[in-house]
Every structure is written in structure tokens, then in C-alpha cells.
Coordinates of C-alpha atoms in Angstrom, one line a residue:
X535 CA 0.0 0.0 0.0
X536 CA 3.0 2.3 0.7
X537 CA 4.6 1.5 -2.9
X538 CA 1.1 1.4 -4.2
X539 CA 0.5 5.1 -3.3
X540 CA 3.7 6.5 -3.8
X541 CA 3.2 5.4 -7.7
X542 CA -0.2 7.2 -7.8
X543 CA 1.4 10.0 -6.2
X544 CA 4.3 10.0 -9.0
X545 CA 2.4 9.1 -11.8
X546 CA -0.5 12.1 -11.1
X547 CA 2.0 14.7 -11.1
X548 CA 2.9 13.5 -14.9
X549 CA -0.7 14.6 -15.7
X550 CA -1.5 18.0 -17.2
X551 CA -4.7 19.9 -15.4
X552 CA -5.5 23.0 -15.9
X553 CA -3.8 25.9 -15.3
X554 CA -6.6 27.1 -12.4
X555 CA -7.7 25.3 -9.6
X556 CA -11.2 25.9 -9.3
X557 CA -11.2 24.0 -5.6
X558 CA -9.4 26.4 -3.8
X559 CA -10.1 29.2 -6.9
X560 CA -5.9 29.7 -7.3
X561 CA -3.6 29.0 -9.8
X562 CA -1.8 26.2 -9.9
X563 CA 2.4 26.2 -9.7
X564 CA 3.8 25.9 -13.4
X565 CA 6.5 23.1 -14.1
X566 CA 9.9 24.7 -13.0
X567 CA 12.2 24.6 -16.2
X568 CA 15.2 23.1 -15.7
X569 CA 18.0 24.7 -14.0
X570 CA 20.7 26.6 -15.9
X571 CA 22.5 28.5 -13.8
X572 CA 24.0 27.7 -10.1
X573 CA 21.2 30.1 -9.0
X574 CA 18.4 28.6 -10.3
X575 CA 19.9 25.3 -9.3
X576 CA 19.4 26.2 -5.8
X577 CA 15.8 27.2 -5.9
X578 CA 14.6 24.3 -8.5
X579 CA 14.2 21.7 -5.2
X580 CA 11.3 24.1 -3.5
X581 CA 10.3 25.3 -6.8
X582 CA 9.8 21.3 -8.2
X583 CA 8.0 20.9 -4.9
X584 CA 5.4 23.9 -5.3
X585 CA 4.4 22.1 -8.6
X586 CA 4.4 18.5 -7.7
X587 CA 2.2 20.0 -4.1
X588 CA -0.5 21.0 -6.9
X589 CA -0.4 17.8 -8.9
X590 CA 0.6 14.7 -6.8
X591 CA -2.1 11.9 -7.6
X592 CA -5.4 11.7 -5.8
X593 CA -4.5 15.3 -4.4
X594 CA -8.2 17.1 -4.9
X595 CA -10.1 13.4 -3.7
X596 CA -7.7 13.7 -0.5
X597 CA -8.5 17.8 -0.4
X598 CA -12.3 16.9 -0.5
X599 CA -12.3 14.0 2.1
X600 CA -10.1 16.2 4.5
X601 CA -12.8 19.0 4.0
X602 CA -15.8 16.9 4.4
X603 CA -14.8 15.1 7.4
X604 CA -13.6 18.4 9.4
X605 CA -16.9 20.4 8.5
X606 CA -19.3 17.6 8.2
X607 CA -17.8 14.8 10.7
X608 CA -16.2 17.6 13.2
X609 CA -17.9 20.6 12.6
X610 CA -14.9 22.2 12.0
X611 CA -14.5 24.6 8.8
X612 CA -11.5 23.2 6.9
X613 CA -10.5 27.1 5.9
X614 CA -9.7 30.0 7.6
X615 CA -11.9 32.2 5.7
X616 CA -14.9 30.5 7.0
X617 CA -16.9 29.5 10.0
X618 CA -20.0 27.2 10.6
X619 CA -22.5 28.1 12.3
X620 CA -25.3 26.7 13.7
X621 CA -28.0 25.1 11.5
X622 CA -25.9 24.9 7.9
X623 CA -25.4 28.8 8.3
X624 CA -21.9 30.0 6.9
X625 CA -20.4 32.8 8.0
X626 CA -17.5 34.8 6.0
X627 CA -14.8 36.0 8.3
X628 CA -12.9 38.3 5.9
X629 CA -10.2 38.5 3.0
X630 CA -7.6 38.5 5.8
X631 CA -10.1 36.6 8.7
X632 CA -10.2 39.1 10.8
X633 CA -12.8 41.4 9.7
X634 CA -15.5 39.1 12.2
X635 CA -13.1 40.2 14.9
X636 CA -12.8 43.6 13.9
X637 CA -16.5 44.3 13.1
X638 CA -18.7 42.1 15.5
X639 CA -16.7 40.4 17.8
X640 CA -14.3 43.6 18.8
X641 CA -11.7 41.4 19.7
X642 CA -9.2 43.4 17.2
X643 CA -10.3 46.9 17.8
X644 CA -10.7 49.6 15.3
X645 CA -8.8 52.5 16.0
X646 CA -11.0 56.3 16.4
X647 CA -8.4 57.4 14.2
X648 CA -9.2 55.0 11.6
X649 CA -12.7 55.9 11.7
X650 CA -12.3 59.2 11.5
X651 CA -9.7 59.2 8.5
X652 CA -13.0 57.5 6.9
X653 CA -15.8 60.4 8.2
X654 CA -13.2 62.5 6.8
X655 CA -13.0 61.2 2.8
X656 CA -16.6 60.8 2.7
X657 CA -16.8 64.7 3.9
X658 CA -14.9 66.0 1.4
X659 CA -16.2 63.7 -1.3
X660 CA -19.8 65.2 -0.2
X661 CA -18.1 68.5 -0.1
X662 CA -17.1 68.4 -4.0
X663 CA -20.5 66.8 -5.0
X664 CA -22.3 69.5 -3.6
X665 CA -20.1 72.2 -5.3
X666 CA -21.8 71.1 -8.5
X667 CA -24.8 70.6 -7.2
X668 CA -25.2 66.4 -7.5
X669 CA -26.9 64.6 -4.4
X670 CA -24.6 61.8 -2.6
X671 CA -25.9 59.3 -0.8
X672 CA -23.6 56.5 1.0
X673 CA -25.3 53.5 2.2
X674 CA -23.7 50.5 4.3
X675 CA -24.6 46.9 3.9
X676 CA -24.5 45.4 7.5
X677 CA -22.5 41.8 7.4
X678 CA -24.3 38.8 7.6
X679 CA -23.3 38.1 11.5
X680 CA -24.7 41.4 12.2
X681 CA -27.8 40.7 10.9
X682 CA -27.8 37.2 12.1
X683 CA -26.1 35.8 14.8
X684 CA -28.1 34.0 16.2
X685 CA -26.6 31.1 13.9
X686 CA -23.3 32.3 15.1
X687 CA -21.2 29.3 17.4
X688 CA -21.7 29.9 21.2
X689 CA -18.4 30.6 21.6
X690 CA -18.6 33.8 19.2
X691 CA -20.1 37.0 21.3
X692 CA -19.2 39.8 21.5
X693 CA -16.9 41.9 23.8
X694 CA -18.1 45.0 23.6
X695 CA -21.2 46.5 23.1
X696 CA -20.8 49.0 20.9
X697 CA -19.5 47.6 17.3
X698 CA -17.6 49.8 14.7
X699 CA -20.8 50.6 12.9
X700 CA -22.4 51.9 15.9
X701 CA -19.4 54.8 16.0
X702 CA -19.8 55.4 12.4
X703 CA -23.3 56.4 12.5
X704 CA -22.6 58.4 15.6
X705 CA -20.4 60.2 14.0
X706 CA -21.5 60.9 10.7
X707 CA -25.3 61.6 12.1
X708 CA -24.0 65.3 13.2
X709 CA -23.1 66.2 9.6
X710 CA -26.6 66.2 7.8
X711 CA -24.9 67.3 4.6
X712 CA -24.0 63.9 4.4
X713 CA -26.9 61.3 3.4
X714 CA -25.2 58.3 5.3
X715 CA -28.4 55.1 5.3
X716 CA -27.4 52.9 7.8
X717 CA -29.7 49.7 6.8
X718 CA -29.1 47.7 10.1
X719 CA -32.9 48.6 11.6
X720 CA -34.4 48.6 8.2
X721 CA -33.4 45.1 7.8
X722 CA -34.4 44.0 11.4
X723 CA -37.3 45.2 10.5
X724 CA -38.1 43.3 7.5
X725 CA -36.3 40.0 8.9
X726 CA -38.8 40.6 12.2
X727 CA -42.4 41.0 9.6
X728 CA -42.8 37.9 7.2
X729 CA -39.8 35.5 8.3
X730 CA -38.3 35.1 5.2
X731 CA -34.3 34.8 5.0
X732 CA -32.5 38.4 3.7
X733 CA -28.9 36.4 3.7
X734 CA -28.0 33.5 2.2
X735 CA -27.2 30.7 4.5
X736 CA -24.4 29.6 2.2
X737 CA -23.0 32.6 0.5
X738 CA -21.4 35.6 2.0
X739 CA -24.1 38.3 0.6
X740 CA -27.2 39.4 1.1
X741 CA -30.2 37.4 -1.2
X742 CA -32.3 39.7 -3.4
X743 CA -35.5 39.7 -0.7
X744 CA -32.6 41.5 1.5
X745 CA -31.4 44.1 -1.2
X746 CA -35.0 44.6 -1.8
X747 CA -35.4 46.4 1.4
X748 CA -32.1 47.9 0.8
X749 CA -33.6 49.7 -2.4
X750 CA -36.3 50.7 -0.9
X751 CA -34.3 52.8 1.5
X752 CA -32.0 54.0 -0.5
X753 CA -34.7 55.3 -3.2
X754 CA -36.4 56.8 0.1
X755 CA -33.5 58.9 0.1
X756 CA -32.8 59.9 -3.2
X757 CA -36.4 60.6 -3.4
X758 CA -35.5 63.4 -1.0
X759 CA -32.6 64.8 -2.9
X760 CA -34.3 64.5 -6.6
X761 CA -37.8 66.4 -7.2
X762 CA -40.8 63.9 -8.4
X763 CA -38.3 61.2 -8.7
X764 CA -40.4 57.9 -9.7
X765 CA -39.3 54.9 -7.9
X766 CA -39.8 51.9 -9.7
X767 CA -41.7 48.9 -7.9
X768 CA -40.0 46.0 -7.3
X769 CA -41.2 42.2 -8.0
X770 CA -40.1 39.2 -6.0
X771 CA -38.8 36.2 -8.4
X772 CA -41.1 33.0 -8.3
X773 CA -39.9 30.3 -6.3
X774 CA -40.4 26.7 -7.2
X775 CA -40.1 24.3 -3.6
X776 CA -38.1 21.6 -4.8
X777 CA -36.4 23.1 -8.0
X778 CA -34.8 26.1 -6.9
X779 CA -31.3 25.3 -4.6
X780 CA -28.6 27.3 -4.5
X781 CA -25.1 26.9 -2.8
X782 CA -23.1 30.1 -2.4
X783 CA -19.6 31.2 -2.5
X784 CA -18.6 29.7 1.3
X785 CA -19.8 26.4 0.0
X786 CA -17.3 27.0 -2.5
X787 CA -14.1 28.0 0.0
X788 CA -15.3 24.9 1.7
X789 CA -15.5 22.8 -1.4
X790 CA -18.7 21.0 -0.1
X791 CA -21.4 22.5 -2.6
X792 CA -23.6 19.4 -2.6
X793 CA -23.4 19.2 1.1
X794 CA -24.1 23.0 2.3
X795 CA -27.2 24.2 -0.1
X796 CA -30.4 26.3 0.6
X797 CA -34.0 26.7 -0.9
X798 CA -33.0 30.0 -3.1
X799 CA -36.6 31.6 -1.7
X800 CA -36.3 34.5 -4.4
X801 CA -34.4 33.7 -7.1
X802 CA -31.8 36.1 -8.5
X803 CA -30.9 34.3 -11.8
X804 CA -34.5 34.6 -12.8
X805 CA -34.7 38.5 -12.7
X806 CA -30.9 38.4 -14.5
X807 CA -32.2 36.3 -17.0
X808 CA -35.3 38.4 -17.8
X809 CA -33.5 41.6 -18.8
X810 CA -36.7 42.2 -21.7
X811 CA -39.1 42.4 -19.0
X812 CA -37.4 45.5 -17.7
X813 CA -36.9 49.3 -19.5
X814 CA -33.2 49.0 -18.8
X815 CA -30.9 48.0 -21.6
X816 CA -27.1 47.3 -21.0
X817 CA -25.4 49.6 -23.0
X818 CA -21.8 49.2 -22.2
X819 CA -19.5 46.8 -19.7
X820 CA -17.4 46.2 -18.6
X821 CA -14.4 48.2 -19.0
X822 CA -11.0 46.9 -18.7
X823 CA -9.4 49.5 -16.7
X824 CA -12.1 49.8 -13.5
X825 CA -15.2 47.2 -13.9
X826 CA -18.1 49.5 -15.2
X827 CA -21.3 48.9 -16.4
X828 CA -24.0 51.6 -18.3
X829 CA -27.6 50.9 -18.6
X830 CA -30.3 53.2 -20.5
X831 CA -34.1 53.4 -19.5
X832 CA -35.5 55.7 -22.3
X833 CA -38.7 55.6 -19.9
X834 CA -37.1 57.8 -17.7
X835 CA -36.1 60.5 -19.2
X836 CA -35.0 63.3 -16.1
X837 CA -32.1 62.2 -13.9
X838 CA -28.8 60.0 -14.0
X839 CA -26.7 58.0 -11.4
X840 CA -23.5 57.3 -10.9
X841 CA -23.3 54.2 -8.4
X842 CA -20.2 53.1 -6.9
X843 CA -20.3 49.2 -5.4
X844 CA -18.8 46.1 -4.3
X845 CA -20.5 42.2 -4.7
X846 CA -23.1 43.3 -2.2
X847 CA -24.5 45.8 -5.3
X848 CA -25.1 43.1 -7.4
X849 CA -28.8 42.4 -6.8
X850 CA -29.1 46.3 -6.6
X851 CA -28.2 46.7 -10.1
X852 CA -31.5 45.9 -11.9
X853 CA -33.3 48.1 -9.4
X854 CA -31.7 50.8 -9.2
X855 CA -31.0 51.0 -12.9
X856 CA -35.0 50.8 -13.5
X857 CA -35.2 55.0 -12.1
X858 CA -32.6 56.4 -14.0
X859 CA -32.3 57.8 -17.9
X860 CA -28.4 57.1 -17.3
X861 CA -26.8 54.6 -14.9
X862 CA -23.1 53.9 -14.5
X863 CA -22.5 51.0 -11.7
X864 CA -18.1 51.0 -11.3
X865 CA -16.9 48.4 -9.4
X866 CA -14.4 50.6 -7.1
X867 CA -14.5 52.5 -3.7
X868 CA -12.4 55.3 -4.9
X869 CA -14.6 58.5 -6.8
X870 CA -13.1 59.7 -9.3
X871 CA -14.0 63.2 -9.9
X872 CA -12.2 63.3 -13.6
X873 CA -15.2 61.0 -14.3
X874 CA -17.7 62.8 -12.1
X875 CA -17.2 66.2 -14.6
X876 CA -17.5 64.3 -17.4
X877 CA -20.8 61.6 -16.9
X878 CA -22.2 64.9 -15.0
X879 CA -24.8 62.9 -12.9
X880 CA -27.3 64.2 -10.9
X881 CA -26.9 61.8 -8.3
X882 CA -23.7 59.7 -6.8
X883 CA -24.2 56.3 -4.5
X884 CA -21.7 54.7 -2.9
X885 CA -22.5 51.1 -1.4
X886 CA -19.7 49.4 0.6
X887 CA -20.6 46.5 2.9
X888 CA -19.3 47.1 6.6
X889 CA -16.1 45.4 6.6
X890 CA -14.9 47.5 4.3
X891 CA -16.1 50.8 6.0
X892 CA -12.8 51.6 7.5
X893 CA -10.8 51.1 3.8
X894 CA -12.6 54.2 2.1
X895 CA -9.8 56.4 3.6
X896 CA -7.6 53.7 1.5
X897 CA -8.5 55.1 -1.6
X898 CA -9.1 58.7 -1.2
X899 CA -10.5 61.1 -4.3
X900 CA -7.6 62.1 -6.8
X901 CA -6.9 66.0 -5.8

């Protein structure tokens, strides 16, 4: 059995796969090429050892049964990335895995000053929209352990009462020139009146029941900024019980999408896959220097938007683009006023999901 498997080993590094591993999403080590100099003759060991890591037989069967048996057998997620909850909720702890403990847990505090570095770029980005007269509105996803931890392990509560989000608002509430929508009580709201799940159990973002009360509040507010603005209704994808499952990107990390998957109670891909049935056309996307995407409703004929977003926009898109002549979605938390003077659109949004709140100060607006 030893001899046995160090032959499979062997002979399924001789194989060719692809160059991406769509497992763990990375790509894989290339072959090293032979060594020519005493240089590369040093590194060619650790570099032969990369590739064979990638390719040695049986290595994604081994990978899968590793994964199942630590979050199916143990309970245990398999990845840093991601933690199980109670009840086949998945939780997404952050690009580095710490944005749980920065933002709910408060176990890795967030600085005032950072905080404040962010209040600041987001008043002087409102500062330059209003010099040219263009409404700005920035709205904040709440995470998915915000909005539901109750799922959360017993072991993960918080240490302080007060979470990042909390001093945010604060903050920002004693600058009314700034349209901040904090969505937190909107969405307790709607999670407390007909039940029905706003987050995916499996995926890291918000389903399209929960960005439906999002719109709603964010079209409350641009309603305010924009005279006899018409906000466009909103209609809930059909469900089928039984035929429509979805597994999200967790399931993914994990590599168990057959064992983690949820009744997909409102259907995104349907309204995606309908784009006749609504008066906004894709015009232009996306561009290969910032991810931007241009629909036209010829239906309404008064106002444009330029929306800035991240993933959690997604579902937003076909709304919002429903109650605008003009709208340009860019996939980026910088503004870029170069673009502002040129698009000239009567209103800006900004969505960011809350672990990201802090980074706006990251990418502050070109002088």
C-alpha cells in the first residue's frame, strides 16, 4: 500500500490539469524549467516541490475527504476564511479573517483614528459633489453576523457593546450634509415582519429579498434629494419548492457545494435572466481599466446616477437602474471626480458592505 501510493502520487504529477484550480479558486504552480544556472539550481528543489504539491495523484479526492470530514464529521470549517455556524449557516470571516473580529466580535479593535480618517474622505467627497450641485448618498450593507447571529457558534459574542458601525453612524449623524443610510434597523425590521431569509445561508451576501429592502431605502433617500423622482416597484422572483437550490460562495471555500445548499426563496438568476421584461438595456460593460457597467431606460427620461459598489450591489443593479435615464455601476471605492465632470450625474451612491467601511480612507479622491 506504501509502494502502491507512492506510484499514484508519482504518476499524477505526470498529468497535465488545468492551469486554475477551481477547488481552492488559485492557480496552480507551473512546471519549474530546468536549471541553468548555479542560481536557479538552488531554488529548482522548493520550486519542483510547489508544482508536484499542486499535482501529486489523488491530491483534490484527498482535499475533499479532509474537508468533508472536518466540517461535516467535526464541525470544524476546513479554511480560515470560513466559519459554521449553527443550522448549515456559513459565516465569512474576511479576506484577511479578521474582519468578524474587527467588526462584531471587537476582539481586534478599530482605531477612532481609523474611523475618523474614513468620516473625513466621505466629507470631502460630499463636499465636492455638492459644489456642482449632485446629491450623494452613502449607504452601508450590514455583514451577515450582524444581521444574524443568532446562527453564530456559542463561543462567538461579542466583547463589547458597541461595534464599529455603531461609532460610524454616531459620527456621521452630526453632519446632515452627508446622506449616510445605515440599513441595520431597516433590515431588522423586515427579517422581524414575514420571516423570510435576507442572507444566504451559504454565501457571504445578502439574497435579493434582503437588497430589496435595501432599495427601498436608499430610493427613500434619493427621493428626497431628486424632485418627483419615480421609484420603480420591485417584483419578488417565483420560487419553485423543490427546484430552486442554490449553494453560495462559502460552499465554495469549503469545497462541499452538494453538502451545504439552501432553498433559493427568491431567485436572483430569474430576474438576470429576464432583462426584456425591464426598460433598462445594457449599453456598455465592462471596462477593462475599473469594472463599469452603463444601462439606458428611455422611460425615464430626467435624472442619471453614478453608483459606486462592491458584490453586495449586485442584486441592486436591476433596481436601481430601472429609475434612471443614465446609470453607470463601477466596481471601485475610490470617486473619481475626472469622471464625475465628465458623466455629470445628478446623483452619486456609494455602497460598501461594513467590513470594508474603514478602507474608504484607503482610496481617497484624486486631488
Amino acid at each position: 500500500m506504501f509502494v502502491a501510493s507512492i506510484v499514484v502520487a508519482l504518476a499524477g504529477s505526470l498529468r497535465t490539469p488545468g492551469a486554475i484550480n477551481v477547488f481552492e479558486n488559485r492557480t496552480l504552480a507551473p512546471r519549474p524549467t530546468m536549471p541553468d544556472s548555479t542560481a536557479s539550481l538552488r531554488s529548482y528543489p522548493a520550486r519542483f516541490e510547489r508544482y508536484f504539491d499542486d499535482r501529486f495523484g489523488m491530491r483534490a479526492q484527498l482535499v475533499h475527504l479532509d474537508h468533508w470530514t472536518r466540517a461535516i464529521v467535526l464541525g470544524v470549517s476546513p479554511v480560515p476564511k470560513v466559519m459554521i455556524g449553527k443550522s448549515g449557516w456559513l459565516y465569512f470571516l474576511g479576506e484577511d479573517a479578521k474582519a468578524f473580529d474587527r467588526w462584531y466580535r471587537g476582539s481586534e479593535p478599530v482605531a477612532d483614528a481609523t474611523l475618523a480618517a474614513t468620516r473625513d474622505e466621505l466629507l470631502r467627497r460630499a463636499a465636492f459633489l455638492s459644489s456642482r450641485g449632485i446629491a450623494f448618498i452613502v449607504v452601508v450593507v450590514p455583514e451577515k453576523y450582524t444581521m444574524y447571529p443568532e446562527f453564530l457558534p456559542d463561543w462567538a459574542m461579542r466583547r463589547s457593546a458597541s461595534a464599529p458601525l455603531d461609532r460610524v453612524a454616531a459620527e456621521l449623524s452630526r453632519y446632515p450634509q452627508l446622506h449616510f443610510i445605515d440599513l441595520r434597523e431597516a433590515l431588522r425590521g423586515a427579517k422581524r415582519g414575514d420571516g423570510d431569509r435576507l442572507y444566504y445561508k451559504t454565501d457571504s451576501h445578502w439574497n435579493y429579498l434582503g437588497a430589496s429592502v435595501g432599495y427601498a431605502e436608499i430610493m427613500r433617500e434619493a427621493a428626497r434629494a431628486l424632485p418627483d423622482l419615480k421609484i420603480a416597484a420591485v417584483t419578488r422572483p417565483p420560487y419553485v419548492a423543490g427546484v430552486d437550490y442554490y449553494s453560495g460562495d462559502l460552499t465554495q471555500m469549503l469545497g462541499l457545494p452538494k453538502q451545504f445548499r439552501e432553498d433559493d426563496i427568491a431567485p436572483l438568476g430569474k430576474i438576470l435572466a429576464t432583462p426584456e421584461a425591464r426598460c433598462a438595456a445594457l449599453e456598455k460593460g465592462p471596462d477593462p481599466a475599473v469594472e463599469t457597467y452603463v444601462y439606458r431606460c428611455a422611460a425615464v427620461p430626467r435624472y442619471s446616477a453614478l453608483i459606486y459598489r462592491d458584490s453586495m450591489g449586485i442584486p441592486l443593479v436591476p433596481m436601481l437602474a430601472e429609475n434612471f435615464s443614465r446609470t453607470t455601476f463601477i466596481v471601485s471605492a475610490q470617486l473619481d471626480p475626472a469622471r464625475v465632470e465628465r458623466l455629470q450625474p445628478d446623483i452619486v451612491i456609494q455602497e460598501m458592505v461594513e467590513r470594508t467601511l474603514a478602507g474608504v480612507a484607503n482610496y481617497p479622491m484624486p486631488r
